[in-house]
Coordinates of C-alpha atoms and ligand atoms in Angstrom, one line a residue:
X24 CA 1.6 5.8 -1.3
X25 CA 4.7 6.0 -4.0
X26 CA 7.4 8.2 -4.0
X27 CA 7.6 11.2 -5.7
X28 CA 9.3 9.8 -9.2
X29 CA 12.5 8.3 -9.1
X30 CA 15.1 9.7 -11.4
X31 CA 17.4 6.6 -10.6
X32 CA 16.7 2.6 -10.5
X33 CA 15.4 1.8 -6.6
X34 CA 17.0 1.6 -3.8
X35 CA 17.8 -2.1 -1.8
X36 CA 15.9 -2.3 1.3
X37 CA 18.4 -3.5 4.0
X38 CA 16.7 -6.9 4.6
X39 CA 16.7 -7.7 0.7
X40 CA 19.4 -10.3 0.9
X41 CA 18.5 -13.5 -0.3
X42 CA 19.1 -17.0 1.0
X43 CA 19.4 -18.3 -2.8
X44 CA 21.4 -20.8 -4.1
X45 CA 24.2 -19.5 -6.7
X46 CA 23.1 -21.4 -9.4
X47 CA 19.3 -21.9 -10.3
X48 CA 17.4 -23.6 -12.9
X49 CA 13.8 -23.4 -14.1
X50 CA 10.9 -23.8 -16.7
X51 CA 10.4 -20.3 -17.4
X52 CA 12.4 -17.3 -16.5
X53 CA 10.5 -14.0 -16.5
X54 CA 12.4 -11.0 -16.2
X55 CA 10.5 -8.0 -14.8
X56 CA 8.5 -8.0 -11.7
X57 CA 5.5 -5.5 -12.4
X58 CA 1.8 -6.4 -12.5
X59 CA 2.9 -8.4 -16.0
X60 CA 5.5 -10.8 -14.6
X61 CA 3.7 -11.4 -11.4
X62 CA 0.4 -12.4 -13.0
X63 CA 2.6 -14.4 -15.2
X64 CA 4.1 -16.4 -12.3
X65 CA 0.5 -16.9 -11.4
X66 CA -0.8 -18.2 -14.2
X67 CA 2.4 -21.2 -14.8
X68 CA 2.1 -21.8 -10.7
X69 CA -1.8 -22.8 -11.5
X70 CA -0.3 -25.0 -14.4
X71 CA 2.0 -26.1 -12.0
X72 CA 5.0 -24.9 -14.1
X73 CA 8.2 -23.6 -12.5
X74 CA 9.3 -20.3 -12.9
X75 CA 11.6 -17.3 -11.6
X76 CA 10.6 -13.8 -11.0
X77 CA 13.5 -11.9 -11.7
X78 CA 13.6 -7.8 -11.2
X79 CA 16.4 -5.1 -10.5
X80 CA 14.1 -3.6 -7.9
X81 CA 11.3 -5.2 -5.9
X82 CA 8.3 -6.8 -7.2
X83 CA 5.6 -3.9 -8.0
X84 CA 8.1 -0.6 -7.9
X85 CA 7.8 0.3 -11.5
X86 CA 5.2 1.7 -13.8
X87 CA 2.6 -0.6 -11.5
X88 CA 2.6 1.6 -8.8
X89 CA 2.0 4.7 -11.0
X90 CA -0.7 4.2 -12.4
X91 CA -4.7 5.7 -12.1
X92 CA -5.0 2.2 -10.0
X93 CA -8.4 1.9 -12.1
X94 CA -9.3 -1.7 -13.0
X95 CA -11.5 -0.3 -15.6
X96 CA -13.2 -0.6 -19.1
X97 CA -12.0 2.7 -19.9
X98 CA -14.8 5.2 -20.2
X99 CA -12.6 7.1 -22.6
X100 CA -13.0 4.3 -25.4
X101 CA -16.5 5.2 -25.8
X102 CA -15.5 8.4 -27.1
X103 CA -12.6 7.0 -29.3
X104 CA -15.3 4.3 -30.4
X105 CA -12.7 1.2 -29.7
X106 CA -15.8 -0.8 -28.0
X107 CA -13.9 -3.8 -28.5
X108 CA -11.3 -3.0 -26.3
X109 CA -13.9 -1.6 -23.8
X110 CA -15.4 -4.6 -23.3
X111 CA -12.6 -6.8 -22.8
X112 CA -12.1 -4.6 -19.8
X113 CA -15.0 -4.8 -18.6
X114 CA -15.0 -8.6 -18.3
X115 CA -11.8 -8.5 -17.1
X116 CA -13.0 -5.7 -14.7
X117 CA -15.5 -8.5 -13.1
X118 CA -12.6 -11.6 -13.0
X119 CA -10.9 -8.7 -10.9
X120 CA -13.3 -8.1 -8.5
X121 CA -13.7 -12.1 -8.1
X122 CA -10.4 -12.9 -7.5
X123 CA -9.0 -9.9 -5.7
X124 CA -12.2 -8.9 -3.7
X125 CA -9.9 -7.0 -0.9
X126 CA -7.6 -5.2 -3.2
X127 CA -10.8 -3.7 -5.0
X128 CA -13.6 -1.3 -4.3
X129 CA -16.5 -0.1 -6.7
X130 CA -17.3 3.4 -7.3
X131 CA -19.6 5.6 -8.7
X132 CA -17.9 8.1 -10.9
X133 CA -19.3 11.0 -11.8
X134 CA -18.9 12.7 -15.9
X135 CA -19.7 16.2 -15.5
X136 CA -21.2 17.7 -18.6
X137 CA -21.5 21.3 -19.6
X138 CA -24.2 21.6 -21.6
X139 CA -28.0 19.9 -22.0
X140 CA -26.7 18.0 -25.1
X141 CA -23.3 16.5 -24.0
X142 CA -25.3 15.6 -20.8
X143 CA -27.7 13.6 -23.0
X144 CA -24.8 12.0 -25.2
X145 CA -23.2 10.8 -21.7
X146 CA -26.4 9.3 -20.1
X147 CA -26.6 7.4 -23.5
X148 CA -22.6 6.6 -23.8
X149 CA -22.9 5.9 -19.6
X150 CA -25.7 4.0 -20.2
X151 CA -24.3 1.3 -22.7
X152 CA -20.6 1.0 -20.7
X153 CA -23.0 0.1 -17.8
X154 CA -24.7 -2.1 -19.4
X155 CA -22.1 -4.0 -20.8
X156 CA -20.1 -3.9 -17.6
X157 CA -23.7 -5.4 -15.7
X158 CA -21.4 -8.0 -14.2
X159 CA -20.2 -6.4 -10.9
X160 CA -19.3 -9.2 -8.5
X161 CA -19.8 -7.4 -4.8
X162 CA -21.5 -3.8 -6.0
X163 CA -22.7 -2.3 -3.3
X164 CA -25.8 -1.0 -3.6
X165 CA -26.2 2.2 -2.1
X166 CA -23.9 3.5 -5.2
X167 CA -26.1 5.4 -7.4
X168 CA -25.6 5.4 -11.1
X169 CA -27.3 7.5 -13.9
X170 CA -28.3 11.1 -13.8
X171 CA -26.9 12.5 -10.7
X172 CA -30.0 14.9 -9.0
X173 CA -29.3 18.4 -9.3
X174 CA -29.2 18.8 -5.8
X175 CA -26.8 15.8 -5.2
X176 CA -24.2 17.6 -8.0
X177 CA -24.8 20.9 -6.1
X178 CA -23.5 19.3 -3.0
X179 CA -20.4 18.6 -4.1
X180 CA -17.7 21.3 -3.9
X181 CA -16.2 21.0 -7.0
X182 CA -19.7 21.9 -8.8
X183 CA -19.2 25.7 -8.0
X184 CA -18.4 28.2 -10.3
X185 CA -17.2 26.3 -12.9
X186 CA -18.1 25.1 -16.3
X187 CA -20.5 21.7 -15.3
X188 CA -24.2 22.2 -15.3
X189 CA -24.6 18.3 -13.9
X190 CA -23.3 14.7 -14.2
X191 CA -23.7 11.3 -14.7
X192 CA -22.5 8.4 -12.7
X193 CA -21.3 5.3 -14.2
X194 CA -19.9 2.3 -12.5
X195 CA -15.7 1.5 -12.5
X196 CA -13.0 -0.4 -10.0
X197 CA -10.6 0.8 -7.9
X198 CA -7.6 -1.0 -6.7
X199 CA -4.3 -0.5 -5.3
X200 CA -1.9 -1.3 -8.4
X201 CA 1.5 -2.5 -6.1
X202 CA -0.4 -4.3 -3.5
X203 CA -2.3 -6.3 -6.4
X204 CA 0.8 -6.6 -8.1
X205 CA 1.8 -8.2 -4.8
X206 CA -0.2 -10.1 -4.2
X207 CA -0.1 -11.4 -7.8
X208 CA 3.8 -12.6 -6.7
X209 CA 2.3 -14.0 -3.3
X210 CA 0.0 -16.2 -5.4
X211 CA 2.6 -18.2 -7.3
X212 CA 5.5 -20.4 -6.3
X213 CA 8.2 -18.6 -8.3
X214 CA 11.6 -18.6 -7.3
X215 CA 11.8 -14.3 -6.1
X216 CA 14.9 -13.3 -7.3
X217 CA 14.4 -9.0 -6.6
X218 CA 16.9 -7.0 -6.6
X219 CA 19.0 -8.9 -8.8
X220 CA 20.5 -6.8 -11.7
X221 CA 20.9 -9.5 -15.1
X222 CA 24.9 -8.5 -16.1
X223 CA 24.9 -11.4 -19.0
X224 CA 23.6 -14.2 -21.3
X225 CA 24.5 -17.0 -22.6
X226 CA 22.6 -18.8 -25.5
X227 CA 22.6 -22.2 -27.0
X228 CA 21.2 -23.5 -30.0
X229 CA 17.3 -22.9 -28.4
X230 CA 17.7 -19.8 -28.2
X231 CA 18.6 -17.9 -24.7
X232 CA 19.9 -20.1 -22.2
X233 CA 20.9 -18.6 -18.8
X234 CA 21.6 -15.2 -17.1
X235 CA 24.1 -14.0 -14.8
X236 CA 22.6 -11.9 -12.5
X237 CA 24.2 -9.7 -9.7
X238 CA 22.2 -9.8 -6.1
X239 CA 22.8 -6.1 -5.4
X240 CA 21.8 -6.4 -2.3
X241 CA 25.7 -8.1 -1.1
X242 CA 26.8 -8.5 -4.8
X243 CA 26.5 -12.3 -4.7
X244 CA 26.4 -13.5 -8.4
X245 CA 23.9 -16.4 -9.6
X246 CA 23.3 -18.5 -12.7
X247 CA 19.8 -19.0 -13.1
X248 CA 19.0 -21.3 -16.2
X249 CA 15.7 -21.8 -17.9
X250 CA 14.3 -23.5 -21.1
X251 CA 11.8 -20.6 -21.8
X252 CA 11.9 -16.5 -21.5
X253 CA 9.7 -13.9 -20.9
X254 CA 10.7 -10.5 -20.7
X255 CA 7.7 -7.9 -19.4
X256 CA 10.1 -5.5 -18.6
X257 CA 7.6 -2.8 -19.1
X258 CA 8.6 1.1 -20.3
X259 CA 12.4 -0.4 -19.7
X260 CA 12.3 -2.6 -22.3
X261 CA 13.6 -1.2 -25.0
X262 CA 16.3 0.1 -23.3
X263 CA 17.9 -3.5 -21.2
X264 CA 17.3 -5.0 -25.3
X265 CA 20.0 -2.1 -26.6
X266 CA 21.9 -3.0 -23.4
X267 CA 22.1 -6.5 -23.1
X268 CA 21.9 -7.7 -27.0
X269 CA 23.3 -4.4 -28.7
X270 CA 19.2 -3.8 -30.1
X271 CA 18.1 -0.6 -31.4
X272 CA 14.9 -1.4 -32.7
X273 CA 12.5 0.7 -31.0
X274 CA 9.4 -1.4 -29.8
X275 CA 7.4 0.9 -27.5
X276 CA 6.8 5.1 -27.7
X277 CA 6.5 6.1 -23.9
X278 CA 4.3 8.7 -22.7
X279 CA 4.9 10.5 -19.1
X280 CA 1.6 10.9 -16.7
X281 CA 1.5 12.4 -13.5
X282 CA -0.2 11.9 -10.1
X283 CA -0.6 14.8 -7.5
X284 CA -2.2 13.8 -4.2
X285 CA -3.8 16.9 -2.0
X286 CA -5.4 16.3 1.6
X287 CA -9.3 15.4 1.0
X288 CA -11.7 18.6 0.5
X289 CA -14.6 18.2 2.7
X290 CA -17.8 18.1 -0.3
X291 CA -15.9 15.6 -2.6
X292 CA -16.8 12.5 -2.0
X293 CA -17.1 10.5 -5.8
X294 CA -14.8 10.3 -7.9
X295 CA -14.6 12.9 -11.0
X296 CA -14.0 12.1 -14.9
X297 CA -13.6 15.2 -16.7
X298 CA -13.5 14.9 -20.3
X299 CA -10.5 16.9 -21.7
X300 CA -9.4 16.9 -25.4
X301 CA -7.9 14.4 -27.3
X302 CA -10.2 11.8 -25.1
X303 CA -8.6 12.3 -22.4
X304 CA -9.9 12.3 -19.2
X305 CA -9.1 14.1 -16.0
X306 CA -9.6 12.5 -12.5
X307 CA -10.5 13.8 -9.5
X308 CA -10.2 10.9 -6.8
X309 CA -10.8 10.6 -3.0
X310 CA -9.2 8.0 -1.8
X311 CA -7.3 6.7 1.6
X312 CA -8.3 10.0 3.0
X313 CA -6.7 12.1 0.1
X314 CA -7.4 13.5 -3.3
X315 CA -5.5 11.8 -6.1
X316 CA -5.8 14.0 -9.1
X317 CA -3.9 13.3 -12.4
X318 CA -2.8 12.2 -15.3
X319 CA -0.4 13.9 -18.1
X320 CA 0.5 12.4 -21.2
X321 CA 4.2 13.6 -22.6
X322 CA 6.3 11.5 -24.9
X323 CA 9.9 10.8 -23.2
X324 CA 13.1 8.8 -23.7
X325 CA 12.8 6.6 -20.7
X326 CA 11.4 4.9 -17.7
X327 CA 13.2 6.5 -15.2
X328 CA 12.9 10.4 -15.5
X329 CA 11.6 12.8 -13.2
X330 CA 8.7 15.4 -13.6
X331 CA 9.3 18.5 -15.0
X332 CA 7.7 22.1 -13.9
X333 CA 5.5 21.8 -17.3
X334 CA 3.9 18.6 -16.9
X335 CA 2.5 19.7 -13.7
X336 CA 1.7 23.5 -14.7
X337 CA -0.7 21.8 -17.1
X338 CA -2.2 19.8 -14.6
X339 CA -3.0 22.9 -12.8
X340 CA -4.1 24.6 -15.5
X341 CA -6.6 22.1 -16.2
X342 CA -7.6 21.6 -12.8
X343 CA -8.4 25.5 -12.3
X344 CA -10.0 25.8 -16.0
X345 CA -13.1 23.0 -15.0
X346 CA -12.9 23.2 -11.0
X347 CA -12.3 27.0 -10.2
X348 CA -14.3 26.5 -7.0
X349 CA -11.0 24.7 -5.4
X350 CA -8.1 26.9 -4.2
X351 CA -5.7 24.0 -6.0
X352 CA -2.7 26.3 -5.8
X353 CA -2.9 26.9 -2.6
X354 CA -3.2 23.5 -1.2
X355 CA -0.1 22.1 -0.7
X356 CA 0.8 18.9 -2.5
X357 CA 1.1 15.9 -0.3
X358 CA 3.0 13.6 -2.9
X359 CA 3.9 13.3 -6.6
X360 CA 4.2 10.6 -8.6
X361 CA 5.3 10.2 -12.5
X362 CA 4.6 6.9 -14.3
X363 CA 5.8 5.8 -18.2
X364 CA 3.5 4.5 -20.2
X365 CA 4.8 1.8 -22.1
X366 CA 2.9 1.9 -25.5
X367 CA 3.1 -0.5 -28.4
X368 CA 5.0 1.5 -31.0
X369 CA 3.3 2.2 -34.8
X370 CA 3.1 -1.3 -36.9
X371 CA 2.7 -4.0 -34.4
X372 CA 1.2 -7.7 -34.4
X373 CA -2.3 -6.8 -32.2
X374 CA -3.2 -9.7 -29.8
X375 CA -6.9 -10.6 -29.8
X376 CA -6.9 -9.3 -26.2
X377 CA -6.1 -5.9 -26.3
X378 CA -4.7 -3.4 -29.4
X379 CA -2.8 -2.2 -26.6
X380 CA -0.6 -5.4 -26.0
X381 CA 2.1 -7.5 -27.7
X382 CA 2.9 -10.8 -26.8
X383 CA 6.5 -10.1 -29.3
X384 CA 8.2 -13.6 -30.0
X385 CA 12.3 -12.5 -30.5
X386 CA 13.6 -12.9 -33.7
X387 CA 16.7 -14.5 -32.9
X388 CA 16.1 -16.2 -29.8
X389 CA 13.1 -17.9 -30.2
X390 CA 12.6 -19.2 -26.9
X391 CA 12.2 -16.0 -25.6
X392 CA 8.8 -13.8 -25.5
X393 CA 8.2 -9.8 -24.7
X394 CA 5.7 -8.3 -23.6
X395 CA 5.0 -5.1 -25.0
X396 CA 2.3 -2.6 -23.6
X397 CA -0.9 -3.1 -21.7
X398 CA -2.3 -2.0 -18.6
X399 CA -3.2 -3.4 -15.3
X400 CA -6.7 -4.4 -16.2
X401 CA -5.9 -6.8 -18.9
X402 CA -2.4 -8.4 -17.4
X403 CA -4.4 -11.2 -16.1
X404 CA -6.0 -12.3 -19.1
X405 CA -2.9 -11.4 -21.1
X406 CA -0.7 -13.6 -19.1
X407 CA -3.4 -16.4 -19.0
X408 CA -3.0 -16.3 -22.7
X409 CA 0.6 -16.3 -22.8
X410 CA 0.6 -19.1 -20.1
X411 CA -1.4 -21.1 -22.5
X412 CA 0.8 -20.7 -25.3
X413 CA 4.1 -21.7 -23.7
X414 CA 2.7 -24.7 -21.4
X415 CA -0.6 -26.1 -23.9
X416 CA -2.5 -25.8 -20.9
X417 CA -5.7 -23.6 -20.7
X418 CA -6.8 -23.7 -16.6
X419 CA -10.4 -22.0 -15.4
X420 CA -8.8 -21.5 -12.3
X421 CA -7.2 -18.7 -13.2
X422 CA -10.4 -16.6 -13.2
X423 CA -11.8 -18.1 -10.5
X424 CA -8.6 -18.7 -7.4
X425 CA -8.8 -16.2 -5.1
X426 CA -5.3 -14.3 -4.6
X427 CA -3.2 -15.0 -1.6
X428 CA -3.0 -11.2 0.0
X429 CA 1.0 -11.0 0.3
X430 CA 0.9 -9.1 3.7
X431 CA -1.6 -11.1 5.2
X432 CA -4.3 -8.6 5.5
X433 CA -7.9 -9.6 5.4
X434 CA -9.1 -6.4 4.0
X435 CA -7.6 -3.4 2.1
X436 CA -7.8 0.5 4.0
X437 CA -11.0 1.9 2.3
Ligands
FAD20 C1 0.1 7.5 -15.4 C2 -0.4 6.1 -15.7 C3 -1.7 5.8 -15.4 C4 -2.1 4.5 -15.7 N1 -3.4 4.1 -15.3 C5 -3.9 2.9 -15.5 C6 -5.1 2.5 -15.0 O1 -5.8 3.3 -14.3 N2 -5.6 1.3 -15.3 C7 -4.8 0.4 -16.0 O2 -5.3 -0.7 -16.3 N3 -3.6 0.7 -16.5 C8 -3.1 1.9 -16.2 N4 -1.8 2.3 -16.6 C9 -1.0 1.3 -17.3 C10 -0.3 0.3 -16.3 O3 0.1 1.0 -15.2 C11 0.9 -0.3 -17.0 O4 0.6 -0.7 -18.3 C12 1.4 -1.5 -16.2 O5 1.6 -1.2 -14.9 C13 2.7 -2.0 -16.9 O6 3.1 -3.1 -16.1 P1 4.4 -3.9 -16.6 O7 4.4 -5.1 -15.7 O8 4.4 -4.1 -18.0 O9 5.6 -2.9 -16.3 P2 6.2 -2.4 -14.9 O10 5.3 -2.4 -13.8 O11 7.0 -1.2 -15.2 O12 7.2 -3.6 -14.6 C14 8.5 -3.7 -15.2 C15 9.5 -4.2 -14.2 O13 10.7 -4.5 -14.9 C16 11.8 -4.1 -14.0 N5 13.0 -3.9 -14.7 C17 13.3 -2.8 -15.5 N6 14.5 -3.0 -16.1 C18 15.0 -4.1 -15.6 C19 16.2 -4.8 -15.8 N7 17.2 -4.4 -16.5 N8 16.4 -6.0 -15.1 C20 15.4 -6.5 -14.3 N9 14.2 -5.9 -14.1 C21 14.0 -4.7 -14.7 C22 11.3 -2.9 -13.3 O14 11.9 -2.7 -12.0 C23 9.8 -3.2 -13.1 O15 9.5 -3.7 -11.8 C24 -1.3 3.5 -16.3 C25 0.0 3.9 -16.6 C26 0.5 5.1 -16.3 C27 1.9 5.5 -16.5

């Protein structure tokens, strides 16, 4: 589980110093080491292009280890009526639980609905997200989807007292974000360059040519060259442009979410997704033998900044409002974790993968590409795409090779 938000870059682990030579040179250089630049390494090993991972922490210790961990269409699109988007999930959804069988596990989650009428709407919204997402590689069957008995909705401890008259289940993936991310890194041949902090560039008529960058583990300094860039530098982005080339173009709007994480409560057993204004959706997860409940969404400044007393107070709020039955506020809260959304700021170039995500070609430096926005379910295929457009290769593979788990594990902790 992650730490409770960091209001400061990570720390070094003391057996982060690397063997490296000082001076480096490869195809592609991709600075950032979330779930962006690891399934980026992926797809140019498969082409078998060379390629650095570059991060200023370790791969998998930003945004990608905040987030819902759902690998998912996004229920909430049906609402907001973006179907395209919803189903590009939900293919990628499947090439998830294909290639990454251990790091996933299906669920039925349950949409509670207050009234007769909303419960219809669902079983009809439910019913087309399910049958657009029929492609469920390894669904166990003893999940049931559909109209949840009334006695089965009883059962569960959250149905008490509160505002839900009965649910339907639909059908989504779970996954642990940094061990996917991971294992993403563990699947490609990159040169792993984390903990190394870039202090400066040089260009040459192409464009950008190489980076200084400062191991902070012992403070060594390297050269590492490369003939093409990729920055997927996630909710940070916009920030290490102003930094390192004087930018201050604004390319993403970030928006805050929490995580809290309570011991389980005997009686909840699925997974809940409340609908909550605005489309948004409130979850109520058991998982590793805890309740994850979150998220938030609050615009702020940058990816680093802790949670404040509000952000949570609302998550209470809401949590009391549709699940009284739960003593919330007297349960003490195992962890907390903040994550920055990094979203694609007003009057962007849309990809034809997701409205969400940028593939942003620099203006002056034209061998360099940033990636802008997105979420975990769509990385692969957005990298795949990217991959194609800097090497001219397309390669089947990448929805089909299984990852390499990066600690060696033959099956996640359910
Ligand atoms: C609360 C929340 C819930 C979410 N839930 C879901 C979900 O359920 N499903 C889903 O599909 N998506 C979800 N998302 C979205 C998803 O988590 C993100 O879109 C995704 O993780 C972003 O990955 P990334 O690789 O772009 O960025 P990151 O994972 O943030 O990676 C960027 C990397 O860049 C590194 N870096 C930063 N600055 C520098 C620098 N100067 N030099 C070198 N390296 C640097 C950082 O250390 C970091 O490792 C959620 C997001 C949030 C915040």
């Amino acid at each position: 589980m992650s730490d409770p938000a960091w209001p400061a870059p990570p720390p070094i682990p003391r057996d982060a110093i690397s063997p490296l030579p000082a001076t480096l040179e490869v195809e592609v250089a991709i600075l950032g080491a979330g779930i962006h630049g690891a399934a980026l390494a992926r797809e140019l090993t498969l082409r078998g292009v060379s390629c650095a991972l570059v991060d200023k922490g370790e791969v998998g210790g930003g945004t990608s280890q905040w987030s819902s961990q759902l690998l998912h269409g996004g229920i909430r699109y049906m609402l907001t009526g973006d179907i395209r988007q919803m189903r590009e999930g939900l293919a990628e959804r499947a090439t998830w639980a294909r290639i990454a069988p251990h790091r996933c596990r299906w669920e039925a989650f349950w949409m509670p609905h207050r009234y007769w009428l909303e419960g219809l709407a669902h079983r009809f919204g439910i019913g087309l997200y399910d049958h657009w997402g029929a492609e469920r590689p390894g669904w166990s069957a003893d999940l049931a989807l559909g109209r949840v008995p009334q006695g089965v909705f009883q059962a569960d401890a959250r149905s008490a007292g509160g505002p839900f008259r009965g649910a339907t289940a639909y059908a989504d993936l779970m996954t642990w974000d940094r061990e996917l991310t991971k294992d993403l890194a563990a699947s490609s041949e990159a040169v792993r360059l984390d903990f190394h902090e870039p202090e400066g560039f040089e260009t040459t008529a192409e464009g950008l040519g190489s980076v200084r960058l400062r191991d902070r583990a012992d403070g060594t300094l390297r050269q590492l060259r490369a003939r093409r860039w990729v920055f997927a530098l996630g909710p940070w982005t916009d920030g290490a442009m102003a930094q390192w080339f004087g930018e201050t173009r604004k390319r993403l709007r970030l928006s805050s979410g929490i995580h809290l994480w309570f011991d389980a409560v005997p009686g909840c057993d699925r997974p809940w997704a409340i609908r909550r204004p605005r489309g948004r959706i409130l979850f109520v997860i058991p998982r590793d033998g805890m309740l994850q409940v979150g998220t938030t969404e609050r615009e702020v400044e940058d990816g680093w900044v802790p949670i404040v007393a509000a952000e949570r107070e609302e998550l209470f709020e809401a949590l009391e409002a549709n699940l009284p039955a739960i003593p919330w506020r007297r349960m003490p809260v195992r962890s907390e974790e903040l994550g920055v959304r990094p979203l694609v700021a007003a009057g962007g170039v849309t990809t034809h993968l997701s409205r969400e995500a940028i593939l942003d070609r620099h203006p002056r430096f034209a061998n360099l590409t940033l990636v802008l926005g997105g979420k975990l379910t769509t990385a692969r295929a957005l990298m795949d795409h990217l991959a194609t457009g800097l090497t001219g290769r397309r390669c089947e593979a990448s929805t089909t090779e299984p990852l390499r788990l990066w600690d060696g594990q033959k099956a996640q902790i359910r």
